PDB file of C-alpha atoms in Angstrom:
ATOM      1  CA  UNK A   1     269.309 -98.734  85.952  1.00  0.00           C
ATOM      2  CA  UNK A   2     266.591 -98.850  87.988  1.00  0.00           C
ATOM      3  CA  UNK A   3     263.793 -95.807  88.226  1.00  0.00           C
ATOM      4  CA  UNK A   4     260.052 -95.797  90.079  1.00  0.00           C
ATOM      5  CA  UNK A   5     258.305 -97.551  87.600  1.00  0.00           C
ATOM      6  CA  UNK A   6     261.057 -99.680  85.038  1.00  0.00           C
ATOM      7  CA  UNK A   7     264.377-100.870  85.227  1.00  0.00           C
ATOM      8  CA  UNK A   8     266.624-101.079  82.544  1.00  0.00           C
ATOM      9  CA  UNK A   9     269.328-103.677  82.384  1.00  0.00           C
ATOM     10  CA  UNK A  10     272.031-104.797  79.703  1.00  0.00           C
ATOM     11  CA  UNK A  11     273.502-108.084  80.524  1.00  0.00           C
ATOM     12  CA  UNK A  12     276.600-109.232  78.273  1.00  0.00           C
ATOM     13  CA  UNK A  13     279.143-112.437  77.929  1.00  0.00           C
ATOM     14  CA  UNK A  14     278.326-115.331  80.045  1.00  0.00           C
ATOM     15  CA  UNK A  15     275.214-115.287  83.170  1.00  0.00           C
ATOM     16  CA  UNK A  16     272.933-117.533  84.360  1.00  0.00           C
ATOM     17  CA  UNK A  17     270.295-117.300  87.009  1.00  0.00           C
ATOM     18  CA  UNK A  18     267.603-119.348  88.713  1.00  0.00           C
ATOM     19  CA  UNK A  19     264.005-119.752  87.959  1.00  0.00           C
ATOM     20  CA  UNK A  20     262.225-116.781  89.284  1.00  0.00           C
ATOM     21  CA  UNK A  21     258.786-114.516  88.467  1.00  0.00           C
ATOM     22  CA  UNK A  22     257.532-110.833  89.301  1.00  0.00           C
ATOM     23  CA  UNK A  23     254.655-110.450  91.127  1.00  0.00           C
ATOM     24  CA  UNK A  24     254.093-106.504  89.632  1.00  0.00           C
ATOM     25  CA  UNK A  25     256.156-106.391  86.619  1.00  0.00           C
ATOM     26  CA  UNK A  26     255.776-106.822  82.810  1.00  0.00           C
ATOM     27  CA  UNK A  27     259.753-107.936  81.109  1.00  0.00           C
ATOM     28  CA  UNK A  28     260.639-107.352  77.986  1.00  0.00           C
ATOM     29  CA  UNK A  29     263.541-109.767  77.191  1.00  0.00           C
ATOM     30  CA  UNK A  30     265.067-109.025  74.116  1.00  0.00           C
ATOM     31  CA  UNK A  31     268.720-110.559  72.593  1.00  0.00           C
ATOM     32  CA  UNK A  32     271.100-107.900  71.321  1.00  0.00           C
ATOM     33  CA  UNK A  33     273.767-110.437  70.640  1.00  0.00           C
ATOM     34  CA  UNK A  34     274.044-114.046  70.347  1.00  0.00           C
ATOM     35  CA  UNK A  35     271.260-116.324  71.514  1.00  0.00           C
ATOM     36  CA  UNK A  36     269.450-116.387  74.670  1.00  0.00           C
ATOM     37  CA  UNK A  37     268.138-119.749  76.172  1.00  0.00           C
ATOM     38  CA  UNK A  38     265.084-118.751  77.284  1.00  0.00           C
ATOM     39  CA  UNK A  39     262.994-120.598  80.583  1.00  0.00           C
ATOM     40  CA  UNK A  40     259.255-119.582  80.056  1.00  0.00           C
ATOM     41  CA  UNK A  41     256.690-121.170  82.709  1.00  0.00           C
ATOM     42  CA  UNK A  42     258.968-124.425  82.274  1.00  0.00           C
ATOM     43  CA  UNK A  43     259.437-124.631  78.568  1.00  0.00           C
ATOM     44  CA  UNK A  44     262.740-124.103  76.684  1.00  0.00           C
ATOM     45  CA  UNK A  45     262.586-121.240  74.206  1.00  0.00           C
ATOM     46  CA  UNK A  46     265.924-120.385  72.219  1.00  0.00           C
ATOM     47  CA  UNK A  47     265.881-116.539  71.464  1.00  0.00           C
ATOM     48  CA  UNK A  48     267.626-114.922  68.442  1.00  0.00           C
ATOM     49  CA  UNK A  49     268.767-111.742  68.209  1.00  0.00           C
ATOM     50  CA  UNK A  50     266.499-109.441  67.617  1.00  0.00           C
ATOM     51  CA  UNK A  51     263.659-112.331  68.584  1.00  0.00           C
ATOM     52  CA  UNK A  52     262.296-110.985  71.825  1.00  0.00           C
ATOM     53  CA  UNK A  53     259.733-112.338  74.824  1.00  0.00           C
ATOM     54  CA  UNK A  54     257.120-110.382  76.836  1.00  0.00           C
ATOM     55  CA  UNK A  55     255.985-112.022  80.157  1.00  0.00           C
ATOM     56  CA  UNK A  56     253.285-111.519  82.252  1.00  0.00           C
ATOM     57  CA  UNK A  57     253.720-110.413  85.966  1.00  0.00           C
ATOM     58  CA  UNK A  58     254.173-113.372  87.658  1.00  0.00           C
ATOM     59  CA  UNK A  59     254.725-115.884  84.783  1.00  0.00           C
ATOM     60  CA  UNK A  60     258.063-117.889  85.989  1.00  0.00           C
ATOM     61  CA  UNK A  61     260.943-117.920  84.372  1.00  0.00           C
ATOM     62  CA  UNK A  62     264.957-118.285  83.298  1.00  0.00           C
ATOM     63  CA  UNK A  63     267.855-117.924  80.800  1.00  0.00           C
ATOM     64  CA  UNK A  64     271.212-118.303  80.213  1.00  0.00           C
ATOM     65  CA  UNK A  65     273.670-116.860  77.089  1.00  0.00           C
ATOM     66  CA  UNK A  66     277.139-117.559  76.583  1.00  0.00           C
ATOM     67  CA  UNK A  67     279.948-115.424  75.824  1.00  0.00           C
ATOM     68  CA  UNK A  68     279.610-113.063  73.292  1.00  0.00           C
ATOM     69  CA  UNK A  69     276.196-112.704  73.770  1.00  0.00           C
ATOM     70  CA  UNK A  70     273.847-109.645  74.945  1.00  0.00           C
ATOM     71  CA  UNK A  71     270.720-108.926  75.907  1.00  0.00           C
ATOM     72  CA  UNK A  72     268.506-105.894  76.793  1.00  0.00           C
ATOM     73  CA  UNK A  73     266.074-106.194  79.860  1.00  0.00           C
ATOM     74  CA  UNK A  74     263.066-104.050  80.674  1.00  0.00           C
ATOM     75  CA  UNK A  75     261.023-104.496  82.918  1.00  0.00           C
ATOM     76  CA  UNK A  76     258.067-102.572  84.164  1.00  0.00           C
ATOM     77  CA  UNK A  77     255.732-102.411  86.744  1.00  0.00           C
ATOM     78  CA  UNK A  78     251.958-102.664  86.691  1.00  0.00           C
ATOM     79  CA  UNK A  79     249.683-100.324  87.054  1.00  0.00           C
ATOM     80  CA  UNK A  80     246.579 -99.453  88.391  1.00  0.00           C
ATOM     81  CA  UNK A  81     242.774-100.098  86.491  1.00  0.00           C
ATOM     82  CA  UNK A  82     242.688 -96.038  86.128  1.00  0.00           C
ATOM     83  CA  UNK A  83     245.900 -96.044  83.871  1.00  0.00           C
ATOM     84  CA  UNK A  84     245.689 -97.816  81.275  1.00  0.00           C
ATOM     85  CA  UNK A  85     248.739 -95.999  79.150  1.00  0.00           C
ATOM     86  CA  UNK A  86     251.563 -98.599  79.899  1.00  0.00           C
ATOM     87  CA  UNK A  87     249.690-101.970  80.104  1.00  0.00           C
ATOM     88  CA  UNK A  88     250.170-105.006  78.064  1.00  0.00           C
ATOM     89  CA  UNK A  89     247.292-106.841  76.739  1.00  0.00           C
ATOM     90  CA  UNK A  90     247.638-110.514  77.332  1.00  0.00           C
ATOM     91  CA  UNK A  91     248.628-111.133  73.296  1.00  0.00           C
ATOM     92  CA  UNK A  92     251.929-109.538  74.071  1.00  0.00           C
ATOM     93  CA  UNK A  93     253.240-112.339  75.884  1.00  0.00           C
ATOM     94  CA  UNK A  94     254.044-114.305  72.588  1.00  0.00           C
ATOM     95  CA  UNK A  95     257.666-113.303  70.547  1.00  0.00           C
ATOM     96  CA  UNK A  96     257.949-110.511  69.060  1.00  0.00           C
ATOM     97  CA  UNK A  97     260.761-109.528  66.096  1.00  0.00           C
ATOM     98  CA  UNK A  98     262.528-106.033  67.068  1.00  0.00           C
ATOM     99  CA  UNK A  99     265.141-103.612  64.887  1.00  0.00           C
ATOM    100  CA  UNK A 100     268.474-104.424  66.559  1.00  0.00           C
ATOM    101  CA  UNK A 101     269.136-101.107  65.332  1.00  0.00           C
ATOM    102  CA  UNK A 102     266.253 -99.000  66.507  1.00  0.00           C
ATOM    103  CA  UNK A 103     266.437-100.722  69.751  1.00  0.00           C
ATOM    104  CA  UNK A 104     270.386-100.119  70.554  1.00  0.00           C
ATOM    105  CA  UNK A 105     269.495 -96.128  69.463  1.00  0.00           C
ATOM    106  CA  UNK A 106     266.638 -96.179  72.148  1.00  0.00           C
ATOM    107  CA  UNK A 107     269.003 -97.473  74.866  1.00  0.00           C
ATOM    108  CA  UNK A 108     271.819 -95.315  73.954  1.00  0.00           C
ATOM    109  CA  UNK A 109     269.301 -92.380  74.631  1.00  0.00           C
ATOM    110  CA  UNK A 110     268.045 -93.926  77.408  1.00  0.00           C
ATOM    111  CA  UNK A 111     270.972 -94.572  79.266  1.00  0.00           C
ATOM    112  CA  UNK A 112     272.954 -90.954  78.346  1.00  0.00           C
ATOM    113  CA  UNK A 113     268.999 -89.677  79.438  1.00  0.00           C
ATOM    114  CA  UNK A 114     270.211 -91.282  83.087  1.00  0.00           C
ATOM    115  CA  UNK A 115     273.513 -90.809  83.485  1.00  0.00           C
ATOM    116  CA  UNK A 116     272.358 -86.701  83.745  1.00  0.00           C
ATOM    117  CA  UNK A 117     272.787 -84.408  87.466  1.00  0.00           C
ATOM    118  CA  UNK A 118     269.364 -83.648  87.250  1.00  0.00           C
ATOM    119  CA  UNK A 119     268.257 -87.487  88.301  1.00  0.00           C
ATOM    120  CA  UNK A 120     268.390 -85.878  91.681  1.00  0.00           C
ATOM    121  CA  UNK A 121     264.719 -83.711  90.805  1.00  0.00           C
ATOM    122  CA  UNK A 122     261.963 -85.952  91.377  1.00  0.00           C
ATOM    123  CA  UNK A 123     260.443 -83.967  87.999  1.00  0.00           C
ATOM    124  CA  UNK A 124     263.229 -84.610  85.959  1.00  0.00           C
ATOM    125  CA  UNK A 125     263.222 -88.329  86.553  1.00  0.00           C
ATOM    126  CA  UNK A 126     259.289 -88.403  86.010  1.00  0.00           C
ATOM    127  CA  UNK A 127     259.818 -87.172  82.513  1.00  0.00           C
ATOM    128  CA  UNK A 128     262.709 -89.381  81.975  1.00  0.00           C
ATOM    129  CA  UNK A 129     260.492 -92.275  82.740  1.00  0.00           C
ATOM    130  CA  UNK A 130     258.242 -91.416  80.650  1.00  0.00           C
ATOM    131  CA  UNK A 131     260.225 -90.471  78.259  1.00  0.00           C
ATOM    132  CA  UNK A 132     261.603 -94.288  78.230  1.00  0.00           C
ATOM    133  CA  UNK A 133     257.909 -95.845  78.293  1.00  0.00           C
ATOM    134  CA  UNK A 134     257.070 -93.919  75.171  1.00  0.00           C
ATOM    135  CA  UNK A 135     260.314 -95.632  73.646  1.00  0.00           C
ATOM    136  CA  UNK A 136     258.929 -98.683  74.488  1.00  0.00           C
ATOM    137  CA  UNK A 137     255.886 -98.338  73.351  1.00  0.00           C
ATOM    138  CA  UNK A 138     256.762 -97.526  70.104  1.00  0.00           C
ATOM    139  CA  UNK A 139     258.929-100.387  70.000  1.00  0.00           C
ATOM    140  CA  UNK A 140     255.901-102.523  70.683  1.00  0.00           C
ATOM    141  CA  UNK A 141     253.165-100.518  68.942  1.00  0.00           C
ATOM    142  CA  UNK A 142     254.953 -98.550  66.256  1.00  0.00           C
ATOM    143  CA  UNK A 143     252.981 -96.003  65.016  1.00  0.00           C
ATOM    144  CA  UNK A 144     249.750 -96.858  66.797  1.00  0.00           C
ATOM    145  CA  UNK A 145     251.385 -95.487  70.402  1.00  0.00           C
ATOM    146  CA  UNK A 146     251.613 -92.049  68.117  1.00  0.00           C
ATOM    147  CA  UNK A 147     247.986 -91.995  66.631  1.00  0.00           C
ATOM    148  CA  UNK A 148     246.974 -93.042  70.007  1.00  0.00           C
ATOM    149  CA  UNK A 149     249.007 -89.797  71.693  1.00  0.00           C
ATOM    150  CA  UNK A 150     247.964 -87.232  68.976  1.00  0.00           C
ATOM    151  CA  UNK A 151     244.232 -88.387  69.691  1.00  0.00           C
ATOM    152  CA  UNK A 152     244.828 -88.331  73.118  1.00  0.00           C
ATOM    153  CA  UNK A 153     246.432 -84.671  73.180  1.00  0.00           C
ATOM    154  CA  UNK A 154     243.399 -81.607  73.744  1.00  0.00           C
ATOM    155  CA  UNK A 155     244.130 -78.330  73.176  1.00  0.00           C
ATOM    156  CA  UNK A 156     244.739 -75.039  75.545  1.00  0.00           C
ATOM    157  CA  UNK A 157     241.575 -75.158  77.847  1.00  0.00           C
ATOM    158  CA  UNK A 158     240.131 -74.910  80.995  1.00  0.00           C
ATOM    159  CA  UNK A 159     242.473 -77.949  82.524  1.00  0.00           C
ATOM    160  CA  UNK A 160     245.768 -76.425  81.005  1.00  0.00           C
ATOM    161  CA  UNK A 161     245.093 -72.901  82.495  1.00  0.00           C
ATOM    162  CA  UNK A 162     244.476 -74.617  85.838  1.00  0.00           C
ATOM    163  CA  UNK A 163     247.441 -76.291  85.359  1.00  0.00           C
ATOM    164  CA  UNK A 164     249.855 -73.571  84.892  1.00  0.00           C
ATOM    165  CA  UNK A 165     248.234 -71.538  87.380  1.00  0.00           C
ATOM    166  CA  UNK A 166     249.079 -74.224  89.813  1.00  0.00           C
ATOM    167  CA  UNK A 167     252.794 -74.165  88.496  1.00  0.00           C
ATOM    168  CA  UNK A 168     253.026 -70.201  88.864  1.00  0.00           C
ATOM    169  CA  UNK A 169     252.099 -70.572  92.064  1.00  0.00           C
ATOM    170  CA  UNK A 170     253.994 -73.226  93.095  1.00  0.00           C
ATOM    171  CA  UNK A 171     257.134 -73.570  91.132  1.00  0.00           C
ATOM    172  CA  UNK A 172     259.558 -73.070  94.125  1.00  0.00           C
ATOM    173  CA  UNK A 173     257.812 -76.458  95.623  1.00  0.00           C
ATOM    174  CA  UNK A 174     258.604 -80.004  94.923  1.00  0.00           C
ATOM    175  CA  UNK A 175     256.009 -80.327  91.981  1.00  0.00           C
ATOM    176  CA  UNK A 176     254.745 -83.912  91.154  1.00  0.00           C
ATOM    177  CA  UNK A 177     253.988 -84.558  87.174  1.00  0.00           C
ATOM    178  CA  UNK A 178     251.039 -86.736  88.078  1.00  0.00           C
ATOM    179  CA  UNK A 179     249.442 -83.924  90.258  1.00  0.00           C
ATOM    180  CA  UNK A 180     249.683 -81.913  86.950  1.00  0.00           C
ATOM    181  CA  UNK A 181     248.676 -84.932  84.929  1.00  0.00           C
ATOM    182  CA  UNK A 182     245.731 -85.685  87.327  1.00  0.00           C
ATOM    183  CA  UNK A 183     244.752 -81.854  87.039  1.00  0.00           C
ATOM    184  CA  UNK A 184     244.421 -82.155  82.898  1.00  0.00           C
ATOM    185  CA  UNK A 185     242.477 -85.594  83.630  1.00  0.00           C
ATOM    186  CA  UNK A 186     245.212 -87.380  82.001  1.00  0.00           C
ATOM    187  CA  UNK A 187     247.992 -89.867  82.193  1.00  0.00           C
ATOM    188  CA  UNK A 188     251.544 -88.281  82.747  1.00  0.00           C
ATOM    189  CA  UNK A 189     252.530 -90.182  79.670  1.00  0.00           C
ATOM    190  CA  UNK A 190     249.904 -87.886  77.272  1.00  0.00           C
ATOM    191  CA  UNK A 191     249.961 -85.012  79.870  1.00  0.00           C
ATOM    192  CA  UNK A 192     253.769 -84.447  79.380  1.00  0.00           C
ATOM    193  CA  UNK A 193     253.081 -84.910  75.418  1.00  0.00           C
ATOM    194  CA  UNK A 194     250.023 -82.031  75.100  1.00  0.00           C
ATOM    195  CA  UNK A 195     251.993 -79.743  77.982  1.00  0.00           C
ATOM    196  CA  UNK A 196     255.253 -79.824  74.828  1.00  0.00           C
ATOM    197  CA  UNK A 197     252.947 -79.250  72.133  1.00  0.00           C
ATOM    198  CA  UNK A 198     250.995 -76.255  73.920  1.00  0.00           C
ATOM    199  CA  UNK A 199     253.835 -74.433  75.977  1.00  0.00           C
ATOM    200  CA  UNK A 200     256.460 -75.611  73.465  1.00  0.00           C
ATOM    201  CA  UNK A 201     258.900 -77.025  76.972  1.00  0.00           C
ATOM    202  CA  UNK A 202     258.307 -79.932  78.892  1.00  0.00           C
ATOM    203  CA  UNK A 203     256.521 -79.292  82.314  1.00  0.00           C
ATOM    204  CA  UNK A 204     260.209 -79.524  83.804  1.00  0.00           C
ATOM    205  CA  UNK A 205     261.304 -77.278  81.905  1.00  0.00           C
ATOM    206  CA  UNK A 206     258.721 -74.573  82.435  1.00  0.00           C
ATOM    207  CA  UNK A 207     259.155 -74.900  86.079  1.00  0.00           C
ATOM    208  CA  UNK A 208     262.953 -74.412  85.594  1.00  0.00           C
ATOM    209  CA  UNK A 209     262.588 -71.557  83.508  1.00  0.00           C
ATOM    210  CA  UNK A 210     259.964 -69.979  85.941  1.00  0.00           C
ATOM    211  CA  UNK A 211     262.396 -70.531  88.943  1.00  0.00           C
ATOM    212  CA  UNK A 212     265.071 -68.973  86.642  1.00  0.00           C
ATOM    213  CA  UNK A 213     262.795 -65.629  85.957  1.00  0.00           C
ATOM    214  CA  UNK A 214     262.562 -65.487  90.127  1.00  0.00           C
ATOM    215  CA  UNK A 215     265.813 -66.166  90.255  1.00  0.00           C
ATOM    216  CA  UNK A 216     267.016 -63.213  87.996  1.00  0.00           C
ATOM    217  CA  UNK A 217     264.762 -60.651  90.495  1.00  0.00           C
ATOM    218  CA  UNK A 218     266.206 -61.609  93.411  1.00  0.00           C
ATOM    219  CA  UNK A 219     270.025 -61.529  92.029  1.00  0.00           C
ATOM    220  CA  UNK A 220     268.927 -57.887  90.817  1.00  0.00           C
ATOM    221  CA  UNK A 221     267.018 -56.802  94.454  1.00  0.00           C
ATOM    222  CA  UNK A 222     268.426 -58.744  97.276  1.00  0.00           C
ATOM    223  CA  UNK A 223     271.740 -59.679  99.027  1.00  0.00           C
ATOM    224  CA  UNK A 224     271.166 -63.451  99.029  1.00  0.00           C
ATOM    225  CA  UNK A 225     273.011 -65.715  98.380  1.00  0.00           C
ATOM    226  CA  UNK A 226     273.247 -67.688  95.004  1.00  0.00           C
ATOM    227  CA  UNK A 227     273.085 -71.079  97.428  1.00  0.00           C
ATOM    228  CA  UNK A 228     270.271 -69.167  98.956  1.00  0.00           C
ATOM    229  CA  UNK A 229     268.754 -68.467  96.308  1.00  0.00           C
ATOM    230  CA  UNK A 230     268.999 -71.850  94.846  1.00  0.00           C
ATOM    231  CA  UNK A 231     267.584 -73.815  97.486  1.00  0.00           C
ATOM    232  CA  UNK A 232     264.408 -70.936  98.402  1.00  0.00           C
ATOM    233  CA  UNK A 233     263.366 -71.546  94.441  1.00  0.00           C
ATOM    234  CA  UNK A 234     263.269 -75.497  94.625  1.00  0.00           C
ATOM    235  CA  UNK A 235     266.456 -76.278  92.576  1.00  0.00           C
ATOM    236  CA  UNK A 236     267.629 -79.617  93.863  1.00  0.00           C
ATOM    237  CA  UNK A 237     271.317 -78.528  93.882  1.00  0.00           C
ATOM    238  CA  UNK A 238     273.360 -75.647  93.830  1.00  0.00           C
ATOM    239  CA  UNK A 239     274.748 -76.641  90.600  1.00  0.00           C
ATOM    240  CA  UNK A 240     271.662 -77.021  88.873  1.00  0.00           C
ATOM    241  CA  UNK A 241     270.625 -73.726  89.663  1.00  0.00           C
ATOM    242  CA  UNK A 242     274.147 -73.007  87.734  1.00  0.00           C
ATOM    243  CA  UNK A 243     273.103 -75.374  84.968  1.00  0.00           C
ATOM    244  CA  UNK A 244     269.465 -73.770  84.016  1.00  0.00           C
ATOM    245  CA  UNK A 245     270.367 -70.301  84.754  1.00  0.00           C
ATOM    246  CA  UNK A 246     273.439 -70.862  82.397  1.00  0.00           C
ATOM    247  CA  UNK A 247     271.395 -72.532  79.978  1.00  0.00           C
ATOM    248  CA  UNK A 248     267.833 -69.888  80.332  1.00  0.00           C
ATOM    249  CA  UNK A 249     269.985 -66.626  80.259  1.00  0.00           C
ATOM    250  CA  UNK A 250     273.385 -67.097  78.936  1.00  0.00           C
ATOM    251  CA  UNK A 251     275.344 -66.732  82.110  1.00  0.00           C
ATOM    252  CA  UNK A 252     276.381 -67.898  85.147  1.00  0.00           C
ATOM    253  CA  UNK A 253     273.959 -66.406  88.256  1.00  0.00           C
ATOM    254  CA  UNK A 254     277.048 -64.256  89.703  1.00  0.00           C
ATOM    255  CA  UNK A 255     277.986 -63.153  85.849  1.00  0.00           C
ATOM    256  CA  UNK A 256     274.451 -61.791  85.914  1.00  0.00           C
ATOM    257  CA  UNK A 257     274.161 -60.222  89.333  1.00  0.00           C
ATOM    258  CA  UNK A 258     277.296 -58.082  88.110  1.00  0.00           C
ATOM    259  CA  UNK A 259     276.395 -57.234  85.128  1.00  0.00           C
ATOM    260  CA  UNK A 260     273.170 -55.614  86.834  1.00  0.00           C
ATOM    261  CA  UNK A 261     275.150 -53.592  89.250  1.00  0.00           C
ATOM    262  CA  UNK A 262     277.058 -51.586  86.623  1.00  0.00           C
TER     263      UNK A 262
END
């Protein structure tokens, strides 16, 4: 599974590959199953399960497992000296011990999180992404990543007001979660956090339910189309105009434009 900034990949049973490195990505290797038999920068290092191994961009590396075995792979790609939300200090690259448990939950989520329609709305896959780098931080960080985000979350002020008069005004666009981030001078990691806690939806969400509110006028006013309709408001798809009018009012979007004729 493979999204702007991570991929996600669960290898099982018996695989091999060659010695290899990433110039702009972090991996998180970590055993589900079985051993892994780990290449790191030309030493051998056996991996339990459970027992996982963070490299460095660009650090070179192997492994094989055998069948019966399992193992989770995440990797993610750097990012620039401004954002400093994701990256790994240089301590990380040493084992690390991980809940089988908590980590099979988190990639359950993860992959129903992708399997969803709505990977077609650059928006929706923003927050999925993010959703999945909080995951992993916490694996990594535990409760620091959420002391860290509460401190990091301001309350309703000048940027947020900016902010949703931006989405207000431009909800039928393609809107970019980092050009909200950027206008509450923070990372989309923290923005997407304080947006929850202050609006109570995701910023995904509140453009949704804006477009739905629009939506509901012009089923009530015009003769347009519900396709029309869908694709004048910025909905990605026909049916997931269906899905988040459905979901906002109740309905389906020709259910409702009936209803309002009687």
């Amino acid at each position: 599974m493979i999204l702007p900034q991570l991929e996600l990949h669960k290898i099982s049973n018996t695989f091999e590959n060659m010695t290899h490195k990433h110039d702009n990505q972090y991996q998180l290797t970590i055993p589900m199953q079985g051993t892994c038999f780990f290449t790191h920068e030309h030493k051998p290092v056996t991996l339990s399960a459970g027992e996982g191994l963070i490299l460095q961009p660009r650090d070179s590396h192997s492994f094989h497992i055998e069948n019966g075995a399992s193992v989770l792979i995440i990797r993610i790609k750097t990012l620039d000296s401004n954002n400093q939300s994701h990256r790994m200090p240089e301590e990380f690259r040493l084992r690390q011990t991980f809940d089988i448990g908590k980590v099979a939950d988190y990639y359950q989520q993860w992959a129903s999180e992708l399997l969803v329609p709505d990977r077609l709305d650059p928006m929706a896959v923003d927050e999925t992404e993010s959703r999945i780098l909080a995951g992993v931080e916490e694996l990594l960080w535990g409760d620091s990543s959420r002391k860290t985000c509460r401190e990091n979350q301001p309350g309703p002020d000048f940027h947020y007001s900016r902010v949703l008069e931006y989405i207000h005004a431009h909800y039928a666009e393609p809107i970019n979660v980092d050009t909200l981030a950027s206008m509450a001078m923070q990372s989309r990691y923290h923005f997407i956090r304080s947006f929850k806690s202050i609006t109570g939806l995701s910023p995904y969400q509140y453009v949704l339910q804006r477009r739905v509110e629009e939506a509901k006028v012009q089923l009530k006013r015009t003769g347009k189309t519900v396709t029309e309709i869908s694709f004048e408001l910025g909905f990605a798809s026909t049916s997931q105009f269906h899905r988040a009018f459905l979901k906002n009012v109740g309905m389906t979007p020709e259910r409702y434009r009936n209803e309002m004729r009687i």
